[in-house]
């Protein structure tokens, strides 16, 4: 059976962050420039603390190290996933992540990063950068050398409920006016390609052009998943993505439904409505872990949530 694991998020102040983590979700955030909430994280740059139950006060990395049975005995030095909520009041820099092989060789054995985005909210006419228009590495280098940024980057319109899978080597940037749930490999390796020539403390931020050119896939992949929704007993399920690193599905319950926890662990990210999980009240913005062999659980209320697990 076991207990669900609730966590205190780590919040990150950023140049481009806003205050929607407070106004949309009611989190206690430190400033009006809080760009990221690390909602489920065991990463050393933001290791969440457990807020209730047997392991209250311990961190998620501690739990991973000392109670691997709660995660189905998975192997690996680090808890594999990281779930963030991102509030972009301003544009983020245009960036790319390496894959596991490149990161292992060039970043002291760190993991690469595959990530996915679910758009929780966005302003009208918002856009996002996913992909690029260079047909080959040569053309990519040429466009970067000649600073033909607007020609290079691929800008797409953005809508609430959109979903994107960002594989390593994909040029991407979250832009102003969007609030995004991000599920990713637990990695913090980012190569910055272009920062709109902005200054921080009077200086441009460091770019990583050579590493970016090394890892950018040319031509870019068209990897927008096709999402299918299935009606099940008491709920709707949409499989958003299944890749070597994670499986993410969106669930919509309107009154009551039962589920079975049949994965090494499940991360639940409630993004709309409120209700209960086995009687425990939850609401929009709550993220928690259902451990291995928890068994079945009952969800009551009108709520929507993501279920993230590893394969
Ligand atoms: Zn990224």
Short mmCIF file of C-alpha atoms and ligand atoms in Angstrom, two decimals:
data_model
loop_
_atom_site.label_atom_id
_atom_site.label_comp_id
_atom_site.label_asym_id
_atom_site.label_seq_id
_atom_site.Cartn_x
_atom_site.Cartn_y
_atom_site.Cartn_z
CA UNK A 1 0.00 0.00 0.00
CA UNK A 2 2.33 2.78 1.17
CA UNK A 3 1.87 6.53 1.30
CA UNK A 4 1.72 9.16 -1.41
CA UNK A 5 4.79 11.42 -1.27
CA UNK A 6 4.11 15.16 -1.14
CA UNK A 7 6.94 17.64 -1.69
CA UNK A 8 7.83 21.26 -1.06
CA UNK A 9 8.86 22.73 -4.45
CA UNK A 10 12.08 24.69 -4.86
CA UNK A 11 11.42 28.05 -6.53
CA UNK A 12 13.95 29.79 -8.75
CA UNK A 13 14.21 33.49 -9.32
CA UNK A 14 15.07 34.31 -12.94
CA UNK A 15 15.44 37.39 -15.14
CA UNK A 16 12.42 36.39 -17.18
CA UNK A 17 10.12 35.06 -14.42
CA UNK A 18 6.80 36.50 -13.28
CA UNK A 19 4.36 36.10 -10.39
CA UNK A 20 1.89 33.59 -11.84
CA UNK A 21 3.14 30.77 -9.62
CA UNK A 22 1.51 32.84 -6.87
CA UNK A 23 -1.49 34.25 -8.73
CA UNK A 24 -2.47 31.07 -10.61
CA UNK A 25 -1.54 28.39 -8.09
CA UNK A 26 -1.25 30.17 -4.74
CA UNK A 27 2.31 29.05 -4.04
CA UNK A 28 4.35 31.05 -1.55
CA UNK A 29 6.95 32.41 -3.93
CA UNK A 30 9.94 34.53 -3.01
CA UNK A 31 9.68 37.27 -5.64
CA UNK A 32 7.76 38.64 -8.60
CA UNK A 33 10.44 37.19 -10.87
CA UNK A 34 9.98 33.52 -10.03
CA UNK A 35 10.46 31.76 -13.34
CA UNK A 36 10.57 28.15 -12.21
CA UNK A 37 9.02 25.93 -9.58
CA UNK A 38 10.84 22.59 -9.34
CA UNK A 39 7.75 20.67 -8.33
CA UNK A 40 9.21 17.16 -8.26
CA UNK A 41 12.98 17.24 -8.14
CA UNK A 42 15.87 15.34 -6.61
CA UNK A 43 18.41 17.33 -8.62
CA UNK A 44 21.28 18.84 -6.57
CA UNK A 45 20.36 22.31 -7.88
CA UNK A 46 16.93 22.03 -6.27
CA UNK A 47 16.24 18.98 -4.11
CA UNK A 48 12.61 18.98 -2.88
CA UNK A 49 11.77 18.21 0.74
CA UNK A 50 9.04 15.77 1.73
CA UNK A 51 6.27 17.59 3.58
CA UNK A 52 4.25 14.85 5.28
CA UNK A 53 4.17 11.21 6.37
CA UNK A 54 6.92 8.81 7.45
CA UNK A 55 9.71 10.61 5.58
CA UNK A 56 8.70 14.19 6.39
CA UNK A 57 11.72 16.52 6.37
CA UNK A 58 13.89 14.27 4.17
CA UNK A 59 14.72 15.20 0.59
CA UNK A 60 13.66 13.32 -2.50
CA UNK A 61 17.32 12.49 -3.29
CA UNK A 62 17.63 10.99 0.21
CA UNK A 63 14.51 8.89 -0.38
CA UNK A 64 15.87 7.72 -3.74
CA UNK A 65 19.19 6.75 -2.15
CA UNK A 66 17.78 5.04 0.95
CA UNK A 67 14.41 3.60 -0.06
CA UNK A 68 14.77 2.40 -3.60
CA UNK A 69 11.97 -0.11 -2.97
CA UNK A 70 9.52 2.83 -3.17
CA UNK A 71 10.63 3.26 -6.80
CA UNK A 72 10.38 -0.38 -7.80
CA UNK A 73 14.09 -1.01 -7.19
CA UNK A 74 15.08 1.01 -10.29
CA UNK A 75 18.81 1.32 -10.87
CA UNK A 76 20.68 4.57 -11.42
CA UNK A 77 22.49 7.17 -9.31
CA UNK A 78 19.85 9.87 -9.72
CA UNK A 79 16.08 10.04 -9.58
CA UNK A 80 15.36 10.04 -13.32
CA UNK A 81 12.69 12.74 -13.79
CA UNK A 82 12.27 16.42 -12.99
CA UNK A 83 8.91 18.21 -13.14
CA UNK A 84 8.82 22.00 -13.33
CA UNK A 85 6.24 24.73 -13.76
CA UNK A 86 7.67 27.59 -15.79
CA UNK A 87 6.22 31.11 -15.74
CA UNK A 88 7.72 33.15 -18.57
CA UNK A 89 6.93 36.83 -18.24
CA UNK A 90 9.69 37.52 -20.75
CA UNK A 91 11.37 35.48 -23.52
CA UNK A 92 13.82 32.75 -22.49
CA UNK A 93 17.05 32.39 -24.41
CA UNK A 94 17.11 30.15 -27.48
CA UNK A 95 18.76 26.92 -26.49
CA UNK A 96 19.42 23.27 -27.16
CA UNK A 97 20.25 20.26 -24.98
CA UNK A 98 22.69 17.41 -25.61
CA UNK A 99 21.78 13.75 -25.56
CA UNK A 100 23.10 11.28 -22.95
CA UNK A 101 26.14 10.31 -25.02
CA UNK A 102 27.31 13.90 -25.66
CA UNK A 103 26.63 14.99 -22.06
CA UNK A 104 28.50 11.98 -20.67
CA UNK A 105 31.55 12.87 -22.75
CA UNK A 106 31.52 16.68 -22.49
CA UNK A 107 29.71 17.40 -19.20
CA UNK A 108 31.42 15.16 -16.65
CA UNK A 109 29.04 12.25 -17.02
CA UNK A 110 25.83 14.30 -16.63
CA UNK A 111 22.60 13.13 -18.24
CA UNK A 112 21.43 14.63 -21.50
CA UNK A 113 18.01 16.18 -21.62
CA UNK A 114 14.83 15.18 -23.35
CA UNK A 115 11.91 17.31 -22.17
CA UNK A 116 8.26 17.86 -22.92
CA UNK A 117 5.93 20.80 -22.45
CA UNK A 118 2.24 21.07 -21.69
CA UNK A 119 0.90 24.60 -22.03
CA UNK A 120 -1.11 25.41 -18.88
CA UNK A 121 -1.88 28.97 -19.91
CA UNK A 122 -0.76 31.59 -22.40
CA UNK A 123 -1.58 35.10 -23.53
CA UNK A 124 -3.48 35.57 -26.80
CA UNK A 125 -1.09 35.61 -29.80
CA UNK A 126 1.70 33.89 -27.83
CA UNK A 127 4.38 32.03 -29.73
CA UNK A 128 7.05 29.45 -29.01
CA UNK A 129 10.31 28.45 -30.71
CA UNK A 130 10.59 24.79 -31.70
CA UNK A 131 12.95 23.74 -34.49
CA UNK A 132 14.97 25.65 -37.06
CA UNK A 133 15.12 26.23 -40.80
CA UNK A 134 18.70 25.19 -41.67
CA UNK A 135 18.78 22.22 -44.01
CA UNK A 136 22.32 21.13 -43.17
CA UNK A 137 25.11 21.70 -40.61
CA UNK A 138 26.87 23.96 -43.14
CA UNK A 139 23.81 26.14 -43.54
CA UNK A 140 23.33 26.16 -39.76
CA UNK A 141 26.93 27.38 -39.20
CA UNK A 142 26.53 29.99 -41.90
CA UNK A 143 23.27 31.34 -40.46
CA UNK A 144 24.78 31.47 -36.95
CA UNK A 145 28.00 33.16 -38.21
CA UNK A 146 25.94 35.75 -40.05
CA UNK A 147 23.53 36.19 -37.11
CA UNK A 148 20.50 35.46 -39.30
CA UNK A 149 18.48 34.54 -36.21
CA UNK A 150 14.98 35.38 -37.41
CA UNK A 151 15.54 33.31 -40.52
CA UNK A 152 17.03 30.45 -38.53
CA UNK A 153 14.54 29.87 -35.72
CA UNK A 154 11.12 28.35 -36.27
CA UNK A 155 8.37 30.24 -34.46
CA UNK A 156 5.03 28.52 -33.88
CA UNK A 157 1.72 29.89 -32.56
CA UNK A 158 0.91 28.75 -29.02
CA UNK A 159 -2.38 27.69 -27.44
CA UNK A 160 -3.44 26.49 -24.01
CA UNK A 161 -3.35 22.68 -24.00
CA UNK A 162 -0.61 22.39 -26.66
CA UNK A 163 2.00 19.69 -26.10
CA UNK A 164 5.57 19.51 -27.42
CA UNK A 165 8.22 16.82 -27.16
CA UNK A 166 11.68 18.43 -27.22
CA UNK A 167 14.29 15.83 -28.11
CA UNK A 168 18.03 16.52 -27.66
CA UNK A 169 19.31 18.58 -30.58
CA UNK A 170 16.02 20.49 -30.97
CA UNK A 171 16.39 24.28 -30.97
CA UNK A 172 13.76 25.66 -28.59
CA UNK A 173 12.67 28.59 -26.47
CA UNK A 174 9.71 29.36 -24.27
CA UNK A 175 8.52 32.89 -24.93
CA UNK A 176 6.81 35.55 -22.90
CA UNK A 177 3.24 35.14 -21.69
CA UNK A 178 3.26 31.36 -21.25
CA UNK A 179 2.92 29.06 -18.25
CA UNK A 180 4.21 25.58 -18.94
CA UNK A 181 4.34 22.23 -17.17
CA UNK A 182 7.68 20.68 -18.10
CA UNK A 183 8.53 17.01 -17.58
CA UNK A 184 12.14 16.14 -18.32
CA UNK A 185 15.12 13.97 -17.63
CA UNK A 186 16.78 15.12 -14.42
CA UNK A 187 19.47 17.27 -16.03
CA UNK A 188 20.45 20.92 -15.98
CA UNK A 189 22.67 21.00 -19.09
CA UNK A 190 21.65 23.77 -21.48
CA UNK A 191 23.55 25.29 -24.41
CA UNK A 192 22.53 28.84 -25.13
CA UNK A 193 22.47 29.66 -28.84
CA UNK A 194 21.03 33.17 -28.89
CA UNK A 195 19.79 35.55 -26.20
CA UNK A 196 18.27 38.37 -28.31
CA UNK A 197 21.47 40.38 -27.63
CA UNK A 198 20.15 41.18 -24.14
CA UNK A 199 22.44 42.43 -21.41
CA UNK A 200 22.69 41.14 -17.83
CA UNK A 201 24.59 43.48 -15.50
CA UNK A 202 25.75 45.36 -18.58
CA UNK A 203 27.13 42.28 -20.35
CA UNK A 204 25.67 39.80 -22.83
CA UNK A 205 25.08 36.36 -21.28
CA UNK A 206 27.50 33.63 -22.25
CA UNK A 207 26.59 31.69 -25.40
CA UNK A 208 27.68 28.12 -26.19
CA UNK A 209 27.86 28.28 -29.96
CA UNK A 210 30.28 25.44 -30.68
CA UNK A 211 28.49 22.98 -28.40
CA UNK A 212 25.16 24.12 -29.87
CA UNK A 213 26.39 23.49 -33.41
CA UNK A 214 27.74 20.08 -32.31
CA UNK A 215 24.40 18.91 -30.95
CA UNK A 216 21.72 20.59 -33.13
CA UNK A 217 19.98 18.05 -35.38
CA UNK A 218 20.00 19.09 -39.08
CA UNK A 219 17.53 19.28 -40.64
CA UNK A 220 15.33 19.49 -37.55
CA UNK A 221 12.98 16.64 -36.65
CA UNK A 222 9.24 17.05 -36.95
CA UNK A 223 8.35 15.55 -33.59
CA UNK A 224 4.93 16.83 -32.68
CA UNK A 225 3.20 13.80 -31.14
CA UNK A 226 -0.29 12.88 -32.32
CA UNK A 227 -2.49 12.74 -29.25
CA UNK A 228 -5.37 10.28 -28.96
CA UNK A 229 -7.98 10.43 -26.23
CA UNK A 230 -9.67 7.27 -25.02
CA UNK A 231 -12.82 7.17 -22.90
CA UNK A 232 -12.46 4.75 -19.99
CA UNK A 233 -14.67 3.97 -17.02
CA UNK A 234 -15.10 7.29 -15.22
CA UNK A 235 -12.27 9.13 -16.96
CA UNK A 236 -10.64 10.18 -20.22
CA UNK A 237 -7.03 9.31 -20.94
CA UNK A 238 -4.76 10.88 -23.56
CA UNK A 239 -1.31 9.42 -24.06
CA UNK A 240 0.82 12.54 -24.68
CA UNK A 241 4.17 10.89 -25.29
CA UNK A 242 6.08 7.70 -24.71
CA UNK A 243 9.84 7.84 -25.27
CA UNK A 244 12.85 5.97 -23.84
CA UNK A 245 12.92 8.30 -20.80
CA UNK A 246 9.30 8.80 -19.78
CA UNK A 247 5.66 8.17 -20.47
CA UNK A 248 3.22 11.04 -19.90
CA UNK A 249 -0.55 10.76 -20.01
CA UNK A 250 -3.28 13.29 -19.33
CA UNK A 251 -6.27 12.19 -17.28
CA UNK A 252 -9.61 13.94 -16.90
CA UNK A 253 -11.94 12.81 -14.12
CA UNK A 254 -15.37 14.40 -13.88
CA UNK A 255 -16.75 12.62 -10.79
CA UNK A 256 -15.00 9.47 -9.65
CA UNK A 257 -12.60 6.93 -11.11
CA UNK A 258 -10.25 4.17 -9.99
CA UNK A 259 -6.68 3.65 -11.14
CA UNK A 260 -3.97 1.06 -10.62
CA UNK A 261 -0.39 2.07 -9.89
CA UNK A 262 1.46 -0.49 -12.03
CA UNK A 263 4.70 1.49 -12.67
CA UNK A 264 7.97 1.79 -10.69
CA UNK A 265 6.45 5.11 -9.53
CA UNK A 266 3.94 7.65 -10.83
CA UNK A 267 4.23 11.42 -10.61
CA UNK A 268 0.85 13.16 -10.47
CA UNK A 269 0.66 16.81 -11.58
CA UNK A 270 -2.81 18.27 -10.99
CA UNK A 271 -3.30 21.16 -13.40
CA UNK A 272 -7.03 21.91 -13.25
CA UNK A 273 -9.85 21.56 -10.73
CA UNK A 274 -9.85 19.97 -7.31
CA UNK A 275 -10.83 16.75 -5.59
CA UNK A 276 -9.30 13.93 -3.59
CA UNK A 277 -6.83 11.08 -4.11
CA UNK A 278 -7.85 8.28 -1.72
CA UNK A 279 -9.54 10.92 0.43
CA UNK A 280 -6.55 13.30 0.55
CA UNK A 281 -7.62 16.74 -0.83
CA UNK A 282 -5.65 17.95 -3.86
CA UNK A 283 -6.02 20.93 -6.15
CA UNK A 284 -4.59 22.53 -9.26
CA UNK A 285 -0.84 22.99 -8.82
CA UNK A 286 -0.26 19.96 -6.54
CA UNK A 287 2.44 17.53 -7.62
CA UNK A 288 3.20 14.30 -5.78
CA UNK A 289 4.51 10.76 -6.17
CA UNK A 290 2.61 7.51 -5.87
CA UNK A 291 5.21 4.87 -4.95
CA UNK A 292 5.72 1.31 -6.17
CA UNK A 293 3.14 -1.28 -5.11
CA UNK A 294 0.78 1.40 -3.80
CA UNK A 295 -1.96 -0.61 -5.47
CA UNK A 296 -5.18 0.92 -6.68
CA UNK A 297 -6.40 4.41 -5.82
CA UNK A 298 -9.62 6.35 -6.16
CA UNK A 299 -9.85 9.88 -7.49
CA UNK A 300 -12.96 11.94 -6.70
CA UNK A 301 -13.91 15.39 -7.93
CA UNK A 302 -13.65 17.27 -11.20
CA UNK A 303 -9.97 17.47 -11.98
CA UNK A 304 -7.34 17.05 -14.67
CA UNK A 305 -3.84 15.77 -14.09
CA UNK A 306 -0.75 14.41 -15.80
CA UNK A 307 0.68 11.03 -14.87
CA UNK A 308 4.40 10.73 -15.56
CA UNK A 309 6.35 7.52 -15.19
CA UNK A 310 9.49 5.89 -16.50
CA UNK A 311 9.48 2.91 -18.84
ZN1 LIG B 1 15.04 23.17 -22.60
#
